[in-house]
Coordinates of C-alpha atoms in Angstrom, one line a residue:
M742 CA 34.4 11.3 -18.3
T743 CA 37.2 12.3 -16.0
K744 CA 38.5 15.8 -16.4
N745 CA 42.0 16.8 -15.3
Y746 CA 42.8 20.3 -13.9
L747 CA 45.8 22.2 -12.8
E748 CA 45.1 24.5 -9.8
I749 CA 47.4 27.5 -9.9
P750 CA 47.7 30.8 -7.8
E751 CA 46.0 33.9 -9.2
E752 CA 49.4 35.7 -9.5
L753 CA 50.7 32.9 -11.7
Y754 CA 47.5 32.9 -13.8
N755 CA 47.9 36.6 -14.5
K756 CA 51.5 36.1 -15.6
L757 CA 50.6 33.2 -17.9
S758 CA 47.7 35.3 -19.4
D759 CA 50.4 37.7 -20.8
Y760 CA 51.9 34.8 -22.8
A761 CA 48.7 33.0 -23.9
E762 CA 47.4 33.1 -27.5
N763 CA 43.5 33.0 -27.3
N764 CA 43.8 31.7 -23.8
Q765 CA 45.9 28.8 -25.0
L766 CA 49.4 27.7 -24.2
S767 CA 51.5 24.9 -25.5
I768 CA 53.2 22.6 -23.0
R769 CA 56.2 20.4 -23.6
L770 CA 58.8 18.4 -21.6
E771 CA 62.5 19.3 -22.3
N772 CA 65.5 18.3 -20.2
Q773 CA 63.3 17.1 -17.3
Q774 CA 61.6 20.5 -17.3
I775 CA 58.0 21.5 -18.1
L776 CA 57.8 24.5 -20.5
L777 CA 54.8 26.6 -21.2
E778 CA 54.9 28.6 -24.4
N779 CA 52.8 30.7 -26.8
P780 CA 52.1 28.1 -29.5
K781 CA 52.0 30.6 -32.3
I782 CA 55.4 32.2 -31.5
N783 CA 57.1 28.8 -31.0
H784 CA 55.8 27.6 -34.4
T785 CA 56.8 30.8 -36.2
N786 CA 60.3 30.7 -34.8
K787 CA 60.9 27.1 -36.0
Q788 CA 59.6 28.0 -39.5
N789 CA 61.7 31.1 -39.8
L790 CA 64.8 29.4 -38.5
A791 CA 64.5 26.6 -41.1
L792 CA 63.6 28.7 -44.1
H793 CA 64.2 32.5 -44.1
Y794 CA 67.1 32.7 -41.6
F795 CA 69.1 29.6 -42.7
I796 CA 68.6 28.3 -46.2
V797 CA 68.6 31.6 -48.1
P798 CA 71.9 33.0 -46.8
S799 CA 73.6 29.6 -47.2
L800 CA 72.5 29.4 -50.8
A801 CA 73.6 32.9 -51.5
S802 CA 77.0 32.2 -50.0
G803 CA 77.4 29.1 -52.2
I804 CA 76.5 31.0 -55.4
I805 CA 78.8 33.9 -54.5
A806 CA 81.7 31.5 -53.8
L807 CA 81.1 29.6 -57.1
L808 CA 81.1 32.8 -59.1
I809 CA 84.3 33.9 -57.4
F810 CA 86.0 30.6 -58.0
L811 CA 85.0 30.5 -61.6
S812 CA 86.3 34.0 -62.1
T813 CA 89.8 33.0 -61.0
N814 CA 90.1 30.7 -64.0
H815 CA 91.8 28.0 -61.9
P816 CA 90.7 24.5 -62.6
Q817 CA 91.3 23.4 -59.0
I818 CA 90.6 25.4 -55.8
A819 CA 92.6 24.8 -52.7
F820 CA 90.9 23.5 -49.6
T821 CA 93.1 25.6 -47.4
G822 CA 96.1 27.8 -47.8
S823 CA 96.8 31.2 -49.3
R824 CA 98.3 30.4 -52.7
H825 CA 95.0 31.0 -54.4
L826 CA 91.6 31.9 -53.0
S827 CA 90.6 28.8 -51.0
V828 CA 87.5 27.2 -49.5
A829 CA 88.8 28.1 -46.1
S830 CA 89.3 31.8 -46.7
L831 CA 86.0 32.3 -48.5
S832 CA 84.1 30.4 -45.9
I833 CA 85.5 32.5 -43.1
I834 CA 84.8 35.8 -45.0
L835 CA 81.3 35.0 -46.0
S836 CA 80.2 33.3 -42.8
T837 CA 81.5 36.3 -40.8
L838 CA 79.8 38.8 -43.1
F839 CA 76.5 37.0 -43.4
G840 CA 76.6 35.9 -39.8
F841 CA 77.1 39.5 -38.5
F842 CA 74.1 41.0 -40.3
G843 CA 72.1 37.8 -39.9
F844 CA 72.6 37.9 -36.1
I845 CA 71.5 41.6 -36.0
W846 CA 68.4 40.9 -38.1
T847 CA 67.4 37.8 -36.1
Y848 CA 68.0 39.4 -32.7
L849 CA 66.0 42.6 -33.6
R850 CA 63.1 40.6 -34.8
K851 CA 62.9 37.8 -32.2
S852 CA 64.7 38.7 -29.0
C853 CA 64.5 42.4 -28.4
D854 CA 62.4 44.0 -25.6
L855 CA 60.5 46.8 -27.2
S856 CA 60.1 48.5 -23.9
K857 CA 63.8 49.4 -24.0
S858 CA 65.1 52.7 -25.4
K859 CA 66.4 52.8 -28.9
F860 CA 69.9 53.5 -27.7
K861 CA 69.9 50.4 -25.4
I862 CA 68.5 48.3 -28.2
F863 CA 71.3 49.6 -30.6
R864 CA 74.0 49.1 -28.0
E865 CA 72.8 45.7 -27.0
T866 CA 72.3 44.4 -30.5
L867 CA 75.7 45.7 -31.8
T868 CA 77.6 44.4 -28.8
L869 CA 76.1 40.9 -29.0
S870 CA 76.5 40.6 -32.8
V871 CA 80.1 41.6 -32.7
A872 CA 80.9 39.4 -29.7
Y873 CA 79.2 36.2 -31.2
T874 CA 80.6 36.9 -34.6
S875 CA 84.1 37.3 -33.2
I876 CA 83.9 34.1 -31.3
S877 CA 82.7 32.2 -34.5
F878 CA 85.6 33.9 -36.4
A879 CA 88.2 32.7 -33.8
V880 CA 86.7 29.1 -33.8
Q881 CA 86.9 29.0 -37.6
I882 CA 90.6 30.1 -37.6
I883 CA 91.4 27.3 -35.2
F884 CA 89.3 24.8 -37.1
W885 CA 90.8 25.6 -40.5
Y886 CA 94.3 25.6 -39.1
I887 CA 93.8 22.0 -37.9
I888 CA 92.2 21.1 -41.3
G889 CA 95.1 22.7 -43.1
K890 CA 97.5 20.5 -41.2
T891 CA 95.4 17.4 -41.7
F892 CA 94.5 17.8 -45.4
S893 CA 97.5 19.6 -46.8
G894 CA 97.5 20.1 -50.6
V895 CA 93.9 18.9 -51.1
T896 CA 92.1 20.7 -54.0
F897 CA 88.6 20.6 -55.5
D898 CA 86.9 21.7 -58.8
P899 CA 85.1 25.1 -58.5
F900 CA 81.6 23.6 -58.2
T901 CA 82.6 21.2 -55.4
A902 CA 84.5 24.0 -53.7
G903 CA 81.5 26.3 -53.9
F904 CA 79.2 23.6 -52.4
L905 CA 81.7 23.1 -49.5
V906 CA 81.6 26.9 -48.8
L907 CA 77.8 26.7 -48.8
V908 CA 78.0 23.9 -46.2
F909 CA 80.5 25.5 -43.9
V910 CA 78.8 28.9 -44.0
G911 CA 75.5 27.3 -43.3
I912 CA 76.9 25.6 -40.2
I913 CA 78.3 28.9 -38.8
F914 CA 75.2 30.8 -39.8
Y915 CA 73.0 28.2 -38.0
F916 CA 75.1 28.6 -34.9
L917 CA 74.8 32.4 -34.9
I918 CA 71.0 32.6 -35.6
S919 CA 70.4 29.9 -33.0
A920 CA 72.4 32.0 -30.5
A921 CA 70.4 35.1 -31.4
L922 CA 67.1 33.3 -30.8
S923 CA 68.2 31.9 -27.5
I924 CA 69.9 34.8 -25.7
T925 CA 69.5 34.2 -21.9
L926 CA 71.3 35.5 -18.9
P927 CA 73.4 32.3 -18.4
N928 CA 74.5 32.5 -22.1
L929 CA 75.5 36.1 -21.6
I930 CA 77.6 35.3 -18.6
L931 CA 79.3 32.5 -20.6
L932 CA 79.9 35.1 -23.4
L933 CA 81.4 37.5 -20.9
F934 CA 83.8 34.9 -19.6
T935 CA 84.7 33.7 -23.1
T936 CA 85.3 37.3 -24.4
F937 CA 87.3 38.5 -21.4
I938 CA 89.4 35.4 -20.7
G939 CA 90.0 34.6 -24.4
G940 CA 91.0 38.2 -25.2
I941 CA 93.4 38.5 -22.3
L942 CA 95.1 35.2 -23.0
V943 CA 95.6 36.1 -26.6
S944 CA 97.1 39.4 -25.5
M945 CA 99.5 37.6 -23.1
A946 CA 100.5 35.1 -25.7
T947 CA 101.3 37.7 -28.5
N948 CA 103.5 39.7 -26.0
N949 CA 105.3 36.7 -24.6
Q950 CA 108.6 37.6 -26.3
K951 CA 108.5 41.1 -24.8
D952 CA 108.3 39.9 -21.3
W953 CA 105.3 42.0 -20.5
W954 CA 105.0 40.6 -17.0
Q955 CA 108.2 42.4 -16.0
H956 CA 106.4 45.7 -16.5
N957 CA 102.8 45.5 -15.4
F958 CA 99.5 44.0 -16.5
S959 CA 98.5 47.2 -18.1
F960 CA 101.5 47.0 -20.4
L961 CA 99.4 44.8 -22.7
G962 CA 97.3 47.8 -23.6
T963 CA 100.2 50.3 -24.3
G964 CA 101.7 51.2 -27.6
E965 CA 104.8 49.2 -26.7
A966 CA 102.9 46.0 -26.7
T967 CA 102.4 43.8 -29.8
Q968 CA 98.9 44.3 -31.1
H969 CA 97.8 46.3 -28.0
W970 CA 94.4 46.9 -29.5
Q971 CA 93.4 43.3 -28.6
F972 CA 93.8 44.0 -24.9
N973 CA 92.0 47.3 -25.0
I974 CA 89.1 46.1 -27.3
T975 CA 88.7 43.1 -25.0
L976 CA 88.1 45.4 -22.0
I977 CA 85.8 47.7 -23.9
F978 CA 83.6 44.8 -25.2
S979 CA 83.6 43.1 -21.8
A980 CA 82.2 46.3 -20.4
L981 CA 79.5 46.5 -23.1
I982 CA 78.6 42.8 -22.4
L983 CA 78.4 43.6 -18.7
L984 CA 76.1 46.5 -19.4
T985 CA 73.9 44.1 -21.5
I986 CA 73.9 41.6 -18.7
T987 CA 72.9 44.3 -16.3
D988 CA 70.0 45.3 -18.6
F989 CA 68.8 41.7 -18.8
L990 CA 69.1 41.0 -15.1
F991 CA 67.3 44.1 -13.8
A992 CA 64.7 44.1 -16.6
E993 CA 63.7 40.7 -15.1
F994 CA 64.2 41.9 -11.6
S995 CA 61.9 45.0 -12.1
K996 CA 59.0 42.6 -12.7
S997 CA 59.5 41.0 -9.3
S998 CA 57.9 42.1 -6.1
L999 CA 61.4 42.0 -4.5
Y1000 CA 62.6 45.0 -6.6
N1001 CA 63.2 48.1 -4.5
Y1002 CA 65.6 51.1 -4.3
K1003 CA 68.4 48.9 -3.0
F1004 CA 68.5 46.9 -6.2
K1005 CA 68.5 50.2 -8.1
I1006 CA 71.7 51.1 -6.2
I1007 CA 73.2 47.7 -7.2
R1008 CA 72.3 48.5 -10.8
V1009 CA 74.1 51.8 -10.6
F1010 CA 77.1 50.1 -9.2
Y1011 CA 77.2 47.7 -12.1
I1012 CA 76.9 50.4 -14.6
L1013 CA 79.7 52.3 -12.9
I1014 CA 81.9 49.2 -12.9
A1015 CA 81.2 48.7 -16.6
L1016 CA 82.2 52.3 -17.3
L1017 CA 85.4 51.9 -15.3
I1018 CA 86.4 48.7 -17.1
A1019 CA 85.8 50.5 -20.4
F1020 CA 87.9 53.4 -19.3
V1021 CA 90.8 51.1 -18.5
G1022 CA 90.7 50.0 -22.1
I1023 CA 90.0 53.4 -23.7
F1024 CA 92.8 55.2 -21.7
P1025 CA 96.0 53.0 -21.8
A1026 CA 98.7 53.2 -19.2
Q1027 CA 100.9 55.7 -21.0
S1028 CA 101.6 59.5 -21.2
W1029 CA 98.6 61.7 -20.3
T1030 CA 96.1 58.9 -20.1
M1031 CA 98.0 57.2 -17.2
P1032 CA 96.1 59.1 -14.4
I1033 CA 92.7 58.2 -15.9
H1034 CA 93.8 54.6 -16.4
N1035 CA 95.1 54.1 -12.9
N1036 CA 92.1 55.9 -11.2
S1037 CA 89.7 53.7 -13.3
A1038 CA 91.5 50.5 -12.3
F1039 CA 91.7 51.4 -8.6
G1040 CA 88.1 52.7 -8.8
L1041 CA 86.9 49.4 -10.1
V1042 CA 88.4 47.5 -7.1
A1043 CA 87.1 50.2 -4.7
V1044 CA 83.5 49.9 -6.0
V1045 CA 83.7 46.1 -5.6
L1046 CA 84.9 46.5 -2.0
I1047 CA 82.1 48.9 -1.2
M1048 CA 79.5 46.5 -2.6
I1049 CA 81.0 43.6 -0.5
I1050 CA 81.0 45.7 2.7
F1051 CA 77.4 46.8 2.2
L1052 CA 76.2 43.5 0.7
K1053 CA 74.1 42.4 3.7
W1054 CA 72.3 45.8 3.7
L1055 CA 71.8 45.8 -0.1
V1056 CA 70.5 42.2 -0.3
P1057 CA 69.2 41.0 3.1
T1058 CA 68.1 37.7 1.6
I1059 CA 71.6 36.9 0.2
S1060 CA 72.8 33.4 1.2
K1061 CA 75.2 32.9 4.1
E1062 CA 77.5 30.9 1.7
F1063 CA 77.8 33.8 -0.7
L1064 CA 78.2 36.3 2.1
A1065 CA 81.1 34.2 3.5
L1066 CA 82.6 33.9 0.1
S1067 CA 82.3 37.7 -0.4
W1068 CA 84.1 38.4 2.9
T1069 CA 86.8 35.9 1.8
A1070 CA 87.3 37.9 -1.4
L1071 CA 87.5 41.1 0.6
I1072 CA 90.2 39.7 2.9
A1073 CA 92.1 38.4 -0.2
L1074 CA 92.0 41.8 -1.9
T1075 CA 93.1 43.5 1.3
L1076 CA 96.0 41.0 1.9
S1077 CA 97.2 41.3 -1.7
A1078 CA 97.2 45.1 -1.4
V1079 CA 99.2 44.9 1.8
A1080 CA 101.6 42.4 0.2
F1081 CA 102.1 44.8 -2.7
M1082 CA 102.1 48.3 -1.2
G1083 CA 103.0 47.5 2.4
I1084 CA 105.8 44.9 2.4
H1085 CA 106.5 44.8 -1.4
Y1086 CA 106.1 41.0 -1.4
L1087 CA 104.1 41.0 -4.7
S1088 CA 105.1 42.7 -7.9
L1089 CA 102.8 45.2 -9.6
T1090 CA 101.9 42.6 -12.3
V1091 CA 100.9 39.9 -9.8
F1092 CA 98.9 42.3 -7.7
E1093 CA 97.0 43.6 -10.7
I1094 CA 96.2 40.1 -11.9
I1095 CA 95.1 38.9 -8.5
A1096 CA 93.0 42.0 -7.8
F1097 CA 91.3 42.0 -11.2
A1098 CA 90.7 38.2 -11.2
I1099 CA 89.0 38.4 -7.7
A1100 CA 86.9 41.4 -8.6
F1101 CA 85.8 40.1 -11.9
T1102 CA 84.9 36.6 -10.6
W1103 CA 83.0 38.1 -7.6
L1104 CA 81.0 40.3 -9.9
V1105 CA 79.9 37.4 -12.1
M1106 CA 79.1 35.2 -9.1
F1107 CA 77.0 38.1 -7.6
I1108 CA 75.0 38.2 -10.8
N1109 CA 74.3 34.5 -10.5
S1110 CA 73.2 35.0 -6.8
L1111 CA 70.8 37.8 -7.8
R1112 CA 69.5 35.6 -10.6
G1113 CA 68.9 32.9 -8.0
I1114 CA 66.9 35.3 -5.9
I1115 CA 64.7 36.2 -8.9
Q1116 CA 64.0 32.6 -9.6
E1117 CA 63.0 32.0 -6.0
G1118 CA 60.6 34.9 -6.3
N1119 CA 59.1 33.3 -9.4
E1120 CA 58.2 29.9 -7.9
W1121 CA 54.6 28.9 -7.1
Q1122 CA 53.0 25.7 -5.8
V1123 CA 50.4 24.1 -8.1
K1124 CA 48.0 21.2 -7.5
L1125 CA 46.8 18.5 -9.9
L1126 CA 43.1 17.7 -9.7
Q1127 CA 40.8 15.1 -11.2
K1128 CA 37.0 15.5 -11.5

């Protein structure tokens, strides 16, 4: 009888041994990729996802909604609207509440690296749970706004309304626990973009009537702005997400043979950048906090410039394409600074937006470049054999 073998390097064998269960691994094809997994962990995740993490909270939300609807003594419950307690309002409240704690529970049980300190685990879990729950909350607001315009005046009896709440909460809850079970670096980068860009755009939109752009970009976080907390919270949470990305990236990097003191310097730079972004939000551009705000903002750009200047020394294996892109970003930052401070061609608002956009985009692209270096270091050649 012919036997089939897979010849692999010893280094890869040692790494696979850490994931094996009784020297066995499950293998499957997914999206034109071959995945090796611990069969026990994969089976357990699917069972827990279907039973404990999804069905029980959904049923609980349906029962709670039914009891609340019955207690109102209204024969018909509105689908949307604020005249009485509606399917929309209760779905948003219960899905946000159950989703927040469900994400925390799921992430701690399934996705947390036990080698991390308790403080990092707490910060990471709280940051991700708030971020993902906030995104689901925003999506629901938009969704129910459209539904309200489409099905205006629609009502249901309490039992049907309670069942609808169960369904809608179940959908959101499934999204959140699926996200908690599949936290990856690309997902975190997408989360950072969504949180940062979304929060900034909302801050701009809510201050449109105040002509914020005639002042400066930082006006969005001052007491004179409408709902200035949105701008400041966006920066603070973006900083926390960046710290989480840094933890994920360098935890993976530390297992590679490429990891050295230069990458530790890059990690320090990213931590410093995250702190500076947080300071911009914590200390608004007003009264006694103005010096701290300005120094943090200029410090952020300065750190990025330093990283670009020393990029080739920090990461000798960086691609020529990204190196050229980095120097282009450096030139663009320099020219925008000259256009603002030198010849006064740009206004303060435009300069701040250009500088922050370039710095933020480069930071995210650099993370992707580092991730690519890690992946290149984790590639091995294997050989198929028949005997």
